[in-house]
Coordinates of C-alpha atoms (C1' of nucleotides) in Angstrom, one line a residue:
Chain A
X1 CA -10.7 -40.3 4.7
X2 CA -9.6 -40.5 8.2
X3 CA -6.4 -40.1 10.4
X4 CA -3.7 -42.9 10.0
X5 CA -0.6 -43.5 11.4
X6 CA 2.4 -45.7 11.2
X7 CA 2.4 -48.7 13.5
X8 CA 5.9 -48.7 14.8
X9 CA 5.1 -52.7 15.3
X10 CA 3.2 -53.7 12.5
X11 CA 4.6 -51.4 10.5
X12 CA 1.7 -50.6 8.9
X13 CA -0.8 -47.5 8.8
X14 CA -3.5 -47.6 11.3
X15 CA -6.8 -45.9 10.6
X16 CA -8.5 -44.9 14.0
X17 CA -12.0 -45.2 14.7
X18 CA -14.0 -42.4 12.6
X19 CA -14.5 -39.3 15.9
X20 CA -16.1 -38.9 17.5
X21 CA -14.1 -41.2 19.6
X22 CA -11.9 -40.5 22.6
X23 CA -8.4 -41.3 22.0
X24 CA -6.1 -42.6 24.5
X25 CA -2.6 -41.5 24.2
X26 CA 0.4 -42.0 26.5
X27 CA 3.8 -40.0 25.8
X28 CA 6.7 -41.2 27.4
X29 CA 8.3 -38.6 29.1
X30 CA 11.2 -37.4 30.9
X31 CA 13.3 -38.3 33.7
X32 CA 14.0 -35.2 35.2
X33 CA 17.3 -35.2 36.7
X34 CA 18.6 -32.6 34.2
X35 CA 18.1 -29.3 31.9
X36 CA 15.9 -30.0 28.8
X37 CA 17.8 -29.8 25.5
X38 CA 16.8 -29.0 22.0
X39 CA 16.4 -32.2 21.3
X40 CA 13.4 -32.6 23.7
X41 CA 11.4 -30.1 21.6
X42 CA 11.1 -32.7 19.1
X43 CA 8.5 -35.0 20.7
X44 CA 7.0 -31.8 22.7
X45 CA 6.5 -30.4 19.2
X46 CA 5.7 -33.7 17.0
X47 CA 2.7 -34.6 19.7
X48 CA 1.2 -31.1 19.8
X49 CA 0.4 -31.1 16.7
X50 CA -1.1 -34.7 16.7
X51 CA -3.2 -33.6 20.0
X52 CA -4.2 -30.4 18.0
X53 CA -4.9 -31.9 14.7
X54 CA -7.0 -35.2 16.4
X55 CA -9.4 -32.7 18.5
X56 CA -9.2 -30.0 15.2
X57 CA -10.4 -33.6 13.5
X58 CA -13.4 -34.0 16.1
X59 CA -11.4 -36.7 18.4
X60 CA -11.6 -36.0 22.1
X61 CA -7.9 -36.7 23.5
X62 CA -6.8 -37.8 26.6
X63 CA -3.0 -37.3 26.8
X64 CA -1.3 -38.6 29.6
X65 CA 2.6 -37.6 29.7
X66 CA 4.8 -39.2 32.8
X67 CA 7.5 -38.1 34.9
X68 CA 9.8 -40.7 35.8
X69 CA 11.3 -39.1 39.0
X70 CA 12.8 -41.9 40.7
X71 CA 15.9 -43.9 39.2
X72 CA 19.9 -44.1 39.3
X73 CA 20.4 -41.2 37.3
X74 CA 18.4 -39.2 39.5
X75 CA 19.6 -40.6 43.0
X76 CA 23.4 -39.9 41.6
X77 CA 22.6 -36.2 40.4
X78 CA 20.7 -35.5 44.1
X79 CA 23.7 -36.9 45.9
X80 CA 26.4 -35.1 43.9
X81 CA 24.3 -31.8 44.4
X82 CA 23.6 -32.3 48.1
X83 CA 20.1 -31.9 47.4
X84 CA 16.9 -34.8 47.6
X85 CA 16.1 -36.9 44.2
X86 CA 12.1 -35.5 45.3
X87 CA 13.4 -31.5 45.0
X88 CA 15.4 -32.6 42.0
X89 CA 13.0 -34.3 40.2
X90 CA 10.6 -31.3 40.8
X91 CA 12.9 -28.5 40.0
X92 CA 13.6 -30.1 36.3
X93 CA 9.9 -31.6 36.0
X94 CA 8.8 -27.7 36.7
X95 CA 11.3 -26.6 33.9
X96 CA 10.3 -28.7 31.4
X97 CA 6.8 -27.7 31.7
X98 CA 8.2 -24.2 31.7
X99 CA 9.5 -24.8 28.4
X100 CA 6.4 -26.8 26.8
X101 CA 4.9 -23.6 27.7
X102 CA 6.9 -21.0 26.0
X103 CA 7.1 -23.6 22.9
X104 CA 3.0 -23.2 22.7
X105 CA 2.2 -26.7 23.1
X106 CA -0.8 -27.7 25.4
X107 CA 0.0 -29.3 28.0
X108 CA -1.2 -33.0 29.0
X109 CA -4.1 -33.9 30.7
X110 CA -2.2 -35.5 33.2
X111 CA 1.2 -35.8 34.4
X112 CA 1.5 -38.6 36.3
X113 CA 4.8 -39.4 38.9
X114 CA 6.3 -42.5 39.2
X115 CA 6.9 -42.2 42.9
X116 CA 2.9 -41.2 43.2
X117 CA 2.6 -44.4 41.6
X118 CA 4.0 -47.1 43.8
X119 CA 1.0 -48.9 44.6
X120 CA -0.2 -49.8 41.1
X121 CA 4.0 -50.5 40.2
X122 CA 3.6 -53.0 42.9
X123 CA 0.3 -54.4 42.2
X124 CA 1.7 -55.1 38.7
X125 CA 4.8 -56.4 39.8
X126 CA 3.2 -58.8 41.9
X127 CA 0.5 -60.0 38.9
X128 CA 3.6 -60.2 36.5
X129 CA 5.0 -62.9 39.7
X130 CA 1.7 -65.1 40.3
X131 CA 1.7 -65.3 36.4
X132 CA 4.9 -66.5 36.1
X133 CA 6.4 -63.7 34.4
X134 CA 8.6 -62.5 37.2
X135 CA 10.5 -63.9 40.2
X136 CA 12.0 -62.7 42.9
X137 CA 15.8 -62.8 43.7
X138 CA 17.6 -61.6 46.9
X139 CA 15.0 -58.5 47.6
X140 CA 14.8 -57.6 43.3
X141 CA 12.0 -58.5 41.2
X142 CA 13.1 -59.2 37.6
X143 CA 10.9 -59.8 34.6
X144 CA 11.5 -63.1 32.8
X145 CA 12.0 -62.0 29.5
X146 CA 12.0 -65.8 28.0
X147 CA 8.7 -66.8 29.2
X148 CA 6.8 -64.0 27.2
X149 CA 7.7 -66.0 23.4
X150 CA 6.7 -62.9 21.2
X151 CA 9.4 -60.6 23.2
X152 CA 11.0 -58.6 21.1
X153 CA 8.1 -57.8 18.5
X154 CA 8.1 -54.7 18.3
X155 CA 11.7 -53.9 18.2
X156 CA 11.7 -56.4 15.6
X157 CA 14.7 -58.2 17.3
X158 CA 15.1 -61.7 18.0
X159 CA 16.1 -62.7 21.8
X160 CA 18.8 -65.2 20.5
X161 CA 20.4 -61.8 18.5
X162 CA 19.5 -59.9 21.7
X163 CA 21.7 -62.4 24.0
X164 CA 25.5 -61.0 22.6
X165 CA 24.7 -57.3 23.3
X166 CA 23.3 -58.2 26.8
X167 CA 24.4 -56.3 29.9
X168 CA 26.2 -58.3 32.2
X169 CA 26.4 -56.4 36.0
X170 CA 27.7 -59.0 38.4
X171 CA 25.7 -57.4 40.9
X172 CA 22.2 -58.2 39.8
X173 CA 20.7 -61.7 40.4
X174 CA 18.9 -62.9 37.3
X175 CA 17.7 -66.0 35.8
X176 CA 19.0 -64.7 32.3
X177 CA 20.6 -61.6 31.7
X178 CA 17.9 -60.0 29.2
X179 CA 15.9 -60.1 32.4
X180 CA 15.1 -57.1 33.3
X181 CA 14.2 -55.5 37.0
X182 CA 10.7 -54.3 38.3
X183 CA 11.7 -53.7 41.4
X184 CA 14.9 -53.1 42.7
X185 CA 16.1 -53.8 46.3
X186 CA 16.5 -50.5 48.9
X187 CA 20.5 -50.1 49.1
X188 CA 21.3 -47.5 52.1
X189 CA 20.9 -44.1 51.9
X190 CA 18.5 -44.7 49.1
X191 CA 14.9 -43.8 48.9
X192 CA 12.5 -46.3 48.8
X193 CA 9.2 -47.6 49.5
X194 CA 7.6 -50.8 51.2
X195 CA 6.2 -54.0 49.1
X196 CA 5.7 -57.1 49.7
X197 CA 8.9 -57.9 48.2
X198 CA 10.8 -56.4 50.8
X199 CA 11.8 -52.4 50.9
X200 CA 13.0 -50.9 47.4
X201 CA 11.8 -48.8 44.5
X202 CA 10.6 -49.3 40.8
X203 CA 12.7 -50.7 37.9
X204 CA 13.3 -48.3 34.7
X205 CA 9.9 -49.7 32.8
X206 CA 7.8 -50.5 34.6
X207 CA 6.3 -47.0 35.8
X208 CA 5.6 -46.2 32.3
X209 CA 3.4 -49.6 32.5
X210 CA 1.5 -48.8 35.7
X211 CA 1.1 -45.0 34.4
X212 CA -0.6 -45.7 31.2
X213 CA -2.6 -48.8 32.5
X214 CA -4.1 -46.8 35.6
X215 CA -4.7 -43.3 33.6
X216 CA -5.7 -45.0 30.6
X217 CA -7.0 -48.3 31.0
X218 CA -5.3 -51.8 29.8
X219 CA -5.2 -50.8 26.0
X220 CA -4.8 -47.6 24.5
X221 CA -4.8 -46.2 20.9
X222 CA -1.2 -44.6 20.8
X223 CA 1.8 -44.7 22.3
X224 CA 4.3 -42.3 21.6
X225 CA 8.1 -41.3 22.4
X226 CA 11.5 -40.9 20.9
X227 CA 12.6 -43.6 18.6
X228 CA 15.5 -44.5 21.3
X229 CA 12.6 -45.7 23.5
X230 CA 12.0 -48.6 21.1
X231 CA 14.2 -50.5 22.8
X232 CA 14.4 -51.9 25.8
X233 CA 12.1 -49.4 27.2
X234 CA 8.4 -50.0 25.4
X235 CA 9.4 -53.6 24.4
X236 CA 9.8 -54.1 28.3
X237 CA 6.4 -52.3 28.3
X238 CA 4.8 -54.2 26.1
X239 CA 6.1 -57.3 27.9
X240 CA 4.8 -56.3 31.3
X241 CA 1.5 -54.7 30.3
X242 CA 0.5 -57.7 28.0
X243 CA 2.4 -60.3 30.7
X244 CA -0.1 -58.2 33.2
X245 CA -3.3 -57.7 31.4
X246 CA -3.3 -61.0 29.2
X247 CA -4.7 -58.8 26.6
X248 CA -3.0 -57.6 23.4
X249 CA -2.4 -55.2 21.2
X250 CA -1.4 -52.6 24.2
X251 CA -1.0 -50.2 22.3
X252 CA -3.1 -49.8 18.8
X253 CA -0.3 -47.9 17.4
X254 CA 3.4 -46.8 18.4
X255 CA 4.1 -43.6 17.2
X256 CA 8.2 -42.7 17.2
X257 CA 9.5 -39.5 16.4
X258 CA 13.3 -39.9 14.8
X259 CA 16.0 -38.3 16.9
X260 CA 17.5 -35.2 16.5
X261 CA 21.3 -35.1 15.4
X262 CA 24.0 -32.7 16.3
X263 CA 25.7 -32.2 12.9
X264 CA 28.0 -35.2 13.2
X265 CA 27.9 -36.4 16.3
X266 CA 24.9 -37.3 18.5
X267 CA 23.0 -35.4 20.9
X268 CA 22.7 -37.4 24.0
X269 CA 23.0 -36.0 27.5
X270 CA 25.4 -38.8 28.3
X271 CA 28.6 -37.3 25.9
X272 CA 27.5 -33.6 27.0
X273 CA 26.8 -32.7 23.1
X274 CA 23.7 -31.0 24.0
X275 CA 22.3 -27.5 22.9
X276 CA 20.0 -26.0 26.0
X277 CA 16.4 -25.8 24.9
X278 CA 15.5 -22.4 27.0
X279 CA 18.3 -21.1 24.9
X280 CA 17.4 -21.8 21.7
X281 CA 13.4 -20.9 22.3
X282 CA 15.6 -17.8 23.7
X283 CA 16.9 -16.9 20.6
X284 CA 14.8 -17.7 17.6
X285 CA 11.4 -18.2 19.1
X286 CA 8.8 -21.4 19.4
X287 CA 7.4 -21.0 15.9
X288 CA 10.7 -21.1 14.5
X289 CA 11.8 -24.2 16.1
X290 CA 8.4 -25.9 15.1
X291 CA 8.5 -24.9 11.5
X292 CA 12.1 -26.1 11.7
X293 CA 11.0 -29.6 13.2
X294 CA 7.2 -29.8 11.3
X295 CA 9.5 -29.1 8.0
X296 CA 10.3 -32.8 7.9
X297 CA 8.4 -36.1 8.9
X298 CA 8.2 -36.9 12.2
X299 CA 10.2 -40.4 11.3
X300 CA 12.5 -38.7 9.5
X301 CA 16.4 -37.5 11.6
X302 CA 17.0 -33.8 11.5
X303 CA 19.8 -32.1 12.1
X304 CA 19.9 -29.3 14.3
X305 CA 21.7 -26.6 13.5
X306 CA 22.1 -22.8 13.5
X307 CA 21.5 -21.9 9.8
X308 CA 18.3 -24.5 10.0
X309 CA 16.6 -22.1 12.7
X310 CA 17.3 -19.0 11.0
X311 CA 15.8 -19.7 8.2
X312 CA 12.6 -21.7 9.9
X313 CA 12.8 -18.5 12.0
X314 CA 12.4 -16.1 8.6
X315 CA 9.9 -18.5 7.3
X316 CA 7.8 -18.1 10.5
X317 CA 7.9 -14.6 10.4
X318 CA 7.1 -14.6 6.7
X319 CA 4.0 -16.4 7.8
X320 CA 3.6 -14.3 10.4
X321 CA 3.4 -11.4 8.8
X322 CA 0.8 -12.4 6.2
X323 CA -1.6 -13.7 8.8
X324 CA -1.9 -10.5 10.2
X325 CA -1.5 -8.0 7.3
X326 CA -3.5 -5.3 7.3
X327 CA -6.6 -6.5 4.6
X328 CA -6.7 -3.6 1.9
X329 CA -9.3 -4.5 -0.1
X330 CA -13.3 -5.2 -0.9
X331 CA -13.1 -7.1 -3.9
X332 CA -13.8 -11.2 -2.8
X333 CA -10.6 -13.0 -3.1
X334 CA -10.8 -16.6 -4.3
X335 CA -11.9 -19.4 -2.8
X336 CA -9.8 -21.5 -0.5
X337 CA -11.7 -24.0 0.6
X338 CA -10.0 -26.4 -1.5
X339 CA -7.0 -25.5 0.6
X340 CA -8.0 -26.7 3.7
X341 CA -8.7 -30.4 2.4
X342 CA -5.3 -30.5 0.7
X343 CA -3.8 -30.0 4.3
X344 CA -5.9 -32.0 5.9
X345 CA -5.5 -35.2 3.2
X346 CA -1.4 -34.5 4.4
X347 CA -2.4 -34.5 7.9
X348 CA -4.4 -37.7 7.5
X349 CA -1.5 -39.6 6.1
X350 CA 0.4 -39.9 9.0
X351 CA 0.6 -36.7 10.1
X352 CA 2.1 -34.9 6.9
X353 CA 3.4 -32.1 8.4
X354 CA 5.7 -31.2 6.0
X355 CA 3.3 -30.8 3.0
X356 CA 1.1 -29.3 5.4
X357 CA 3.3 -26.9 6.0
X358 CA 3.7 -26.7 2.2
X359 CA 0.2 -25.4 1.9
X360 CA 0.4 -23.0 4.7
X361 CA 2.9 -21.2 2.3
X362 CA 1.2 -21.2 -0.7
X363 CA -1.6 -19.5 1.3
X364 CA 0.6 -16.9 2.2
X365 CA 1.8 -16.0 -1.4
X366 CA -1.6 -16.2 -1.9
X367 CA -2.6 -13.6 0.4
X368 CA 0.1 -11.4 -0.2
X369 CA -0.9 -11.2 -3.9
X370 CA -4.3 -10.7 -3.5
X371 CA -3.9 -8.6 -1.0
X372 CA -1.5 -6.4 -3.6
X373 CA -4.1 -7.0 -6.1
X374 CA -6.4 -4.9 -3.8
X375 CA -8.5 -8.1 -3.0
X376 CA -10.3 -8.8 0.0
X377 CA -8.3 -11.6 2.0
X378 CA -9.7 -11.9 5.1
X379 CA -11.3 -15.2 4.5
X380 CA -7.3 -16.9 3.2
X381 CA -6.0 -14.7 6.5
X382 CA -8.9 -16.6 9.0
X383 CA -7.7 -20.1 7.2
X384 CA -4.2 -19.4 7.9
X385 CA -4.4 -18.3 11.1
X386 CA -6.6 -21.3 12.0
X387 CA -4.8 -23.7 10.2
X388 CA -1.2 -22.8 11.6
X389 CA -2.6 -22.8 14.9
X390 CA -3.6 -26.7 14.3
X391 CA 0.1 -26.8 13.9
X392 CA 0.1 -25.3 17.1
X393 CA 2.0 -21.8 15.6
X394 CA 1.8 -19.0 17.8
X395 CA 2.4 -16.4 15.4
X396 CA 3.7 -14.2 17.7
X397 CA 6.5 -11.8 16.5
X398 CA 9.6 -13.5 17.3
X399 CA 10.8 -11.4 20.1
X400 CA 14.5 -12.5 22.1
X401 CA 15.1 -11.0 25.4
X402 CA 13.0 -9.0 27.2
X403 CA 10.9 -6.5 25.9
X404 CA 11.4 -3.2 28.0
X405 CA 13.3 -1.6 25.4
X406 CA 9.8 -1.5 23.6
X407 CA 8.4 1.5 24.5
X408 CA 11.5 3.5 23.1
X409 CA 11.5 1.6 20.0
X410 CA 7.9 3.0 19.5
X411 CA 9.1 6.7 20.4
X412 CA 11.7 6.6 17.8
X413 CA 9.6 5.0 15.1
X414 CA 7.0 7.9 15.6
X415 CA 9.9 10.3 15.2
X416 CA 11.1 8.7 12.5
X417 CA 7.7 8.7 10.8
X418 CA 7.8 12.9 11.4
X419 CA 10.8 12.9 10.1
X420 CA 9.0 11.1 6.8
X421 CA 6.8 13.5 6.6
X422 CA 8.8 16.3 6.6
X423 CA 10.9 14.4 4.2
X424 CA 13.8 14.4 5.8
X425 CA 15.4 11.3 4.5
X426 CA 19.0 11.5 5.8
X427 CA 17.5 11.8 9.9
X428 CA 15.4 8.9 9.2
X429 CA 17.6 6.6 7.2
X430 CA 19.9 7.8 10.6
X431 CA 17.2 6.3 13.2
X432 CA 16.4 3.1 10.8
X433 CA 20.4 2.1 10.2
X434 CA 21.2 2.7 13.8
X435 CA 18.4 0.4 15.2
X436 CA 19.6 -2.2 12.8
X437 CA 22.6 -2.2 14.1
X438 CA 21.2 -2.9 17.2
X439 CA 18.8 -5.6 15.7
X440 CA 15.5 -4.0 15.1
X441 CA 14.8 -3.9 11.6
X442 CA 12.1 -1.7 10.2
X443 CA 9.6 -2.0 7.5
X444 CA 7.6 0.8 6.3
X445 CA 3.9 0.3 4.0
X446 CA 1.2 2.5 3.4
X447 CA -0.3 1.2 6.7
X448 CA 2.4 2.5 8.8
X449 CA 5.9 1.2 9.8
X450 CA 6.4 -2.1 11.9
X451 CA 9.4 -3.4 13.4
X452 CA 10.7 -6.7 14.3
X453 CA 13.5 -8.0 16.4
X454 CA 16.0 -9.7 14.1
X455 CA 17.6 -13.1 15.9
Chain B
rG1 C1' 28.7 -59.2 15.0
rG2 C1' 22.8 -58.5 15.0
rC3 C1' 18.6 -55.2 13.6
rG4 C1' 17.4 -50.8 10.8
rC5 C1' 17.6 -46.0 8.4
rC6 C1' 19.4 -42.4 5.0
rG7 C1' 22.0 -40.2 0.3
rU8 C1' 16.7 -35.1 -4.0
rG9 C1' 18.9 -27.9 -6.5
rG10 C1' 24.0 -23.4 -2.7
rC11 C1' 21.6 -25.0 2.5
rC12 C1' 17.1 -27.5 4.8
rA13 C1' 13.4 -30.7 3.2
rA14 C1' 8.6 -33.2 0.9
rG15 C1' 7.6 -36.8 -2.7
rU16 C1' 6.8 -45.1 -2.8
rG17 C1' 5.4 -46.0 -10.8
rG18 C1' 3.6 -41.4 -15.1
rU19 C1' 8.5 -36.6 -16.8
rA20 C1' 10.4 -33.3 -9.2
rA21 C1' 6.0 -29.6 -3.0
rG22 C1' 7.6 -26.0 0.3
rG23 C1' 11.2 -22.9 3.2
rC24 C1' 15.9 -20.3 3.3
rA25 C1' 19.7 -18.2 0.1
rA26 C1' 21.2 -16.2 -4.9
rG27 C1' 20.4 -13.4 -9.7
rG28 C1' 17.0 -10.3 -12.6
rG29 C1' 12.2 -7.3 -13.0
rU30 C1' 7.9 -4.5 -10.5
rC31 C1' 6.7 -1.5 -6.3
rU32 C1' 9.1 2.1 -2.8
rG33 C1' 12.1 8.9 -1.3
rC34 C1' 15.8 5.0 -0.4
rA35 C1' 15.6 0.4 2.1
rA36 C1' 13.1 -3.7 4.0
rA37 C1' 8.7 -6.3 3.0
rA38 C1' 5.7 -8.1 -0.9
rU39 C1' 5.2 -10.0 -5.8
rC40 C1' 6.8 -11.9 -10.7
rC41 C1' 10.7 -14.6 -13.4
rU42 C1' 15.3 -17.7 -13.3
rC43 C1' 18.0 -21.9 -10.9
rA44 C1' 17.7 -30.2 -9.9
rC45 C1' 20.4 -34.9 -15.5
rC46 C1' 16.9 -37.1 -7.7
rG47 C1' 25.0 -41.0 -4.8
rC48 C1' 27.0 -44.8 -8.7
rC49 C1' 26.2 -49.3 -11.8
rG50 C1' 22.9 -52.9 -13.6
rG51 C1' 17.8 -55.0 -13.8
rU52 C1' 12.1 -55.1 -14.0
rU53 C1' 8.4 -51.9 -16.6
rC54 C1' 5.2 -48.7 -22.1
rG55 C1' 7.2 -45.6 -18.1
rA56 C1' 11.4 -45.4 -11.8
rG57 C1' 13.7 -40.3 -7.5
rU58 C1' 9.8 -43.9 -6.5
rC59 C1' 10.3 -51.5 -7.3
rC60 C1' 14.7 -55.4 -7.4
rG61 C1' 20.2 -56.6 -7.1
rG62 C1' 25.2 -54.8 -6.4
rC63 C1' 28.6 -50.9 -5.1
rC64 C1' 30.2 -46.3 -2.7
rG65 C1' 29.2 -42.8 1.2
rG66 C1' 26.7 -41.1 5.9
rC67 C1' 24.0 -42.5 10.3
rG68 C1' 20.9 -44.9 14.2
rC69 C1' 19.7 -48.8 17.7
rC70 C1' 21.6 -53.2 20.2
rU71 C1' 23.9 -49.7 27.0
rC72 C1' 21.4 -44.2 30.3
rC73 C1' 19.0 -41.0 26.6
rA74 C1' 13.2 -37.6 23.6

RNA sequence: GGCGCCGUGGCCAAGUGGUAAGGCAAGGGUCUGCAAAAUCCUCACCGCCGGUUCGAGUCCGGCCGGCGCCUCCA
C-alpha cells in the first residue's frame, strides 16, 4: 500500500506516486507581525511528521514554508511600535523559527519572503491582467473573481452564497465586491515597491501564489495550512495560480489541519485569547505537546488545555523512559516486525497518527515486560526509538528551565545513594522528599537512580 | 441567513457494517527498605428517537446539545 491523503477539494483520498518520487509541498506560513501561540504548533507539528514519515517512506521532499512579511497587520504593528515592518517581520519570522526548533521539527527547505518576491508577484499579476482575470482600478490591481466559473471549488461555496457575507470597504475600487486585490496602491508613509501598475505592494494571496509557483513549479503534490486558510486565502490561490498557469489541479492534494480551540472560546490572535507557544514548549516540553497534538487526527479540533499536556507530557516520558531503559537481558525477545507495518498501514491512511501513536505504546509495555522477564529488548527499544522519531519525538527528558541546578542534583543523588548503602533510610527519604518538593522526582532500580524534572 | 463539523469510559482520544485502540487518572495485586517506576487485573449499554440490515458507534431520517468557516487568523 502506499501514502494517501485527504483531498481537502475532492474530498477524496489521494494516493501519491509510488517513491521514489520527489514531492512538492508548500505550507502556508506565517505573517510575522506577532508572538507565535500554541496554536501555531499545530501545523509545525502535523507537517513534520508528514515530511518525516514521506522521506522515512523513500519520498524525497521539497518543503517550501513562506513568510508573508508585508501586509496591514504588519505596517500597523511597525507604526504603533515605532519600529520598520522589515525589522518587525524579521524579529517574529526569527522567533518562530526559534520555536520550530525547540519543538524538533526540521525545518523547510526554503523559506521564501514575500517582499523577496516582488518580481514574480508582479509578473503574475500582470499575466492574471492580459488574461482577463484582473483589472486595474485607480493604482490597485483586483482579481475578478466572476470570470474564473469554478471559483469557489474548493471551499465548496457557491459565489451567489458568497455575495451576502461580502466585505464592503468604500475605499476599494472593484468591479464586484468578492474581488479581491493583487496589488494594492502605495498610500504615504507606506512601504512599497515599483510595477508597472504604478507604486504599491502585494495583495494578501497572492504571495503565497508566486512563492509556491517559483520554488515549486506551476503544480505541486500538496498544499498544506490551517483549516482557516480554506477560505478566502487558497481559494484566491487556486484562482490566481490556475487563472495564471491555465493548468489545473494546482495542487494534487490540500491538506488542512483543524484548529486548535481554547476550551470555549476560540484562539485567535484577534480577541487576545492566545496561550504563548515559547511558554508552553517552556513548561512541558516538545514531545509532550506533539504526543498531545499526534493523539488525534490531524482534521480533527483539539482543545488545548492544561490537564491535556500533563498527561501527553507523562505519556512522553513514559515512552521516554522505555526507549532508553537500561536492556537487562540475553534471552531474544519476540519479534516485532509485525509492529512496524501496523504503524506504517496507520500512517498510510492519511497520516494515522493517532493509532500510530497507539502502537508506539504497546511497544513500550512490550519492552517493559520483556525487559522484566529478563529478555533481551534491544531490537523493540531500536524500533521505538526509530519509529517515534518518524513522529519526529525527541525523547529528550522533559526538562523546564535551565539546567544549572544539574550538577547539584547529581551530588545529592550520589549522597543519597551512600546513604542507601549504609541503609540509612530516614536521610535519604530526607534528600528524595525535599527535592520533590522542589520538582525533581526520583526513581531508584537495580541500575541506579534517575531523576526527572516534574512540570 | 449560507456552507460544514462534532457529541465514544472520570479526562483526552482512535475507530465509517461484524459485538469498542491508545494515553492520563482511579481501585486492587506483584516487585521494592519505603516510595516512584514497571507489570498484571478491574472500569464504556458509543447524545436521544425512529429506520435500513442477518448484524450499526459505524449507513439513512428526525430531535437535543456543542462548535467552526463565511471578516485578520495556523
Amino acid at each position: 500500500m502506499s501514502v494517501r491523503l485527504l483531498d481537502t477539494l475532492t474530498g477524496t483520498l489521494q494516493e501519491l506516486p509510488p517513491a521514489p518520487y520527489e514531492v512538492k509541498l508548500y505550507v502556508c506560513g506565517i505573517t510575522p507581525y506577532s508572538s507565535s501561540h500554541i496554536g501555531h504548533a499545530v501545523p509545525i507539528i502535523v507537517f513534520d511528521a508528514l515530511v518525516r514519515y514521506l522521506r522515512y517512506r523513500g519520498y524525497a521532499v521539497r518543503h517550501v514554508t513562506n513568510f508573508t512579511d508585508i501586509d496591514d497587520k504588519l505596517i500597523a504593528a511597525a507604526e504603533a511600535q515605532n519600529t520598520t515592518v522589515k525589522a518587525l517581520a524579521d524579529k517574529f519570522s526569527d522567533q518562530y523559527l526559534g520555536s520550530l526548533k525547540r519543538l524538533n521539527a526540521r525545518p523547510a527547505d526554503v523559506y521564501p519572503r514575500a517582499t523577496e518576491e516582488i518580481s514574480r508577484i508582479v509578473e503574475i499579476t500582470q499575466g492574471l491582467i492580459e488574461r482577463g482575470y484582473a483589472y486595474e482600478s485607480e493604482g490597485d490591481v483586483y482579481y475578478r473573481v466572476r470570470k474564473k466559473d469554478d471559483y469557489g471549488k474548493l471551499s465548496h461555496r457557491k459565489i451567489d452564497d458568497l455575495k451576502s457575507g461580502a466585505r464592503i470597504d468604500p475605499t476599494e475600487r472593484k468591479e464586484d465586491p468578492l474581488d479581491f486585490a493583487l496589488w494594492k496602491g502605495a498610500k504615504p508613509g507606506e512601504p512599497s515597491w515599483d510595477s508597472p501598475f504604478g507604486p504599491g505592494r502585494p495583495g494578501w494571496h497572492i504571495e503565497c501564489s508566486a512563492m509556491s509557483y517559483g520554488h515549486l513549479g506551476e503544480q505541486i503534490d500538496i498544499h498544506g495550512g490551517g483549516a482557516d486558510l480554506i477560505f478566502p486565502h487558497h481559494e484566491n490561490e487556486i484562482a490566481q495560480t490556475e487563472g495564471f498557469t491555465g493548468k489545473a489541479p494546482f495542487a494534487k492534494v490540500w491538506m488542512h489541519n483543524a484548529l486548535l480551540q481554547m476550551d470555549s472560546d476560540k484562539m485567535s490572535k484577534s480577541t487576545g485569547n492566545v496561550v504563548d507557544l515559547d511558554a508552553v514548549i517552556d513548561r512541558w516540553g516538545a514531545d509532550a505537546i506533539r504526543l498531545f497534538i499526534l493523539s488525534s487526527h490531524y482534521r480533527s479540533p483539539l482543545t488545548y488545555s492544561e490537564e491535556a499536556l500533563q498527561a501527553a507530557g507523562r505519556g512522553a516520558e513514559r515512552m521516554r523512559a522505555a526507549a532508553f531503559a537500561t536492556p537487562s537481558g540475553t534471552i531474544p525477545g519476540p519479534d516485532v516486525s509485525g509492529l512496524r507495518e501496523q504503524f506504517e498501514g496507520h500512517m498510510d491512511d492519511d497520516l494515522g497518527t493517532a493509532e500510530a501513536i497507539a502502537v508506539l505504546f504497546d511497544l513500550v509495555r512490550l519492552i517493559n515486560r520483556e525487559r522484566d522477564a529478563g529478555h533481551d529488548t534491544r531490537a523493540m527499544q531500536e524500533l521505538l526509538r526509530e519509529l517515534a522519531g518518524v513522529l519526529g519525538f525527541g525523547l529528550e527528558a522533559a526538562h523546564g528551565g535551565s539546567r544549572d541546578a544539574d550538577p547539584f542534583i547529581d551530588l545529592l543523588v550520589q549522597v543519597r545513594t551512600e546513604m542507601r548503602a549504609a541503609k540509612q533510610w530516614a536521610f535519604s527519604d530526607q534528600i528524595r522528599d525535599g527535592l520533590k518538593e522542589l520538582g525533581v522526582e526520583l526513581k531508584d532500580s537495580a541500575e541506579g537512580t534517575i531523576w526527572i524534572v516534574s512540570p
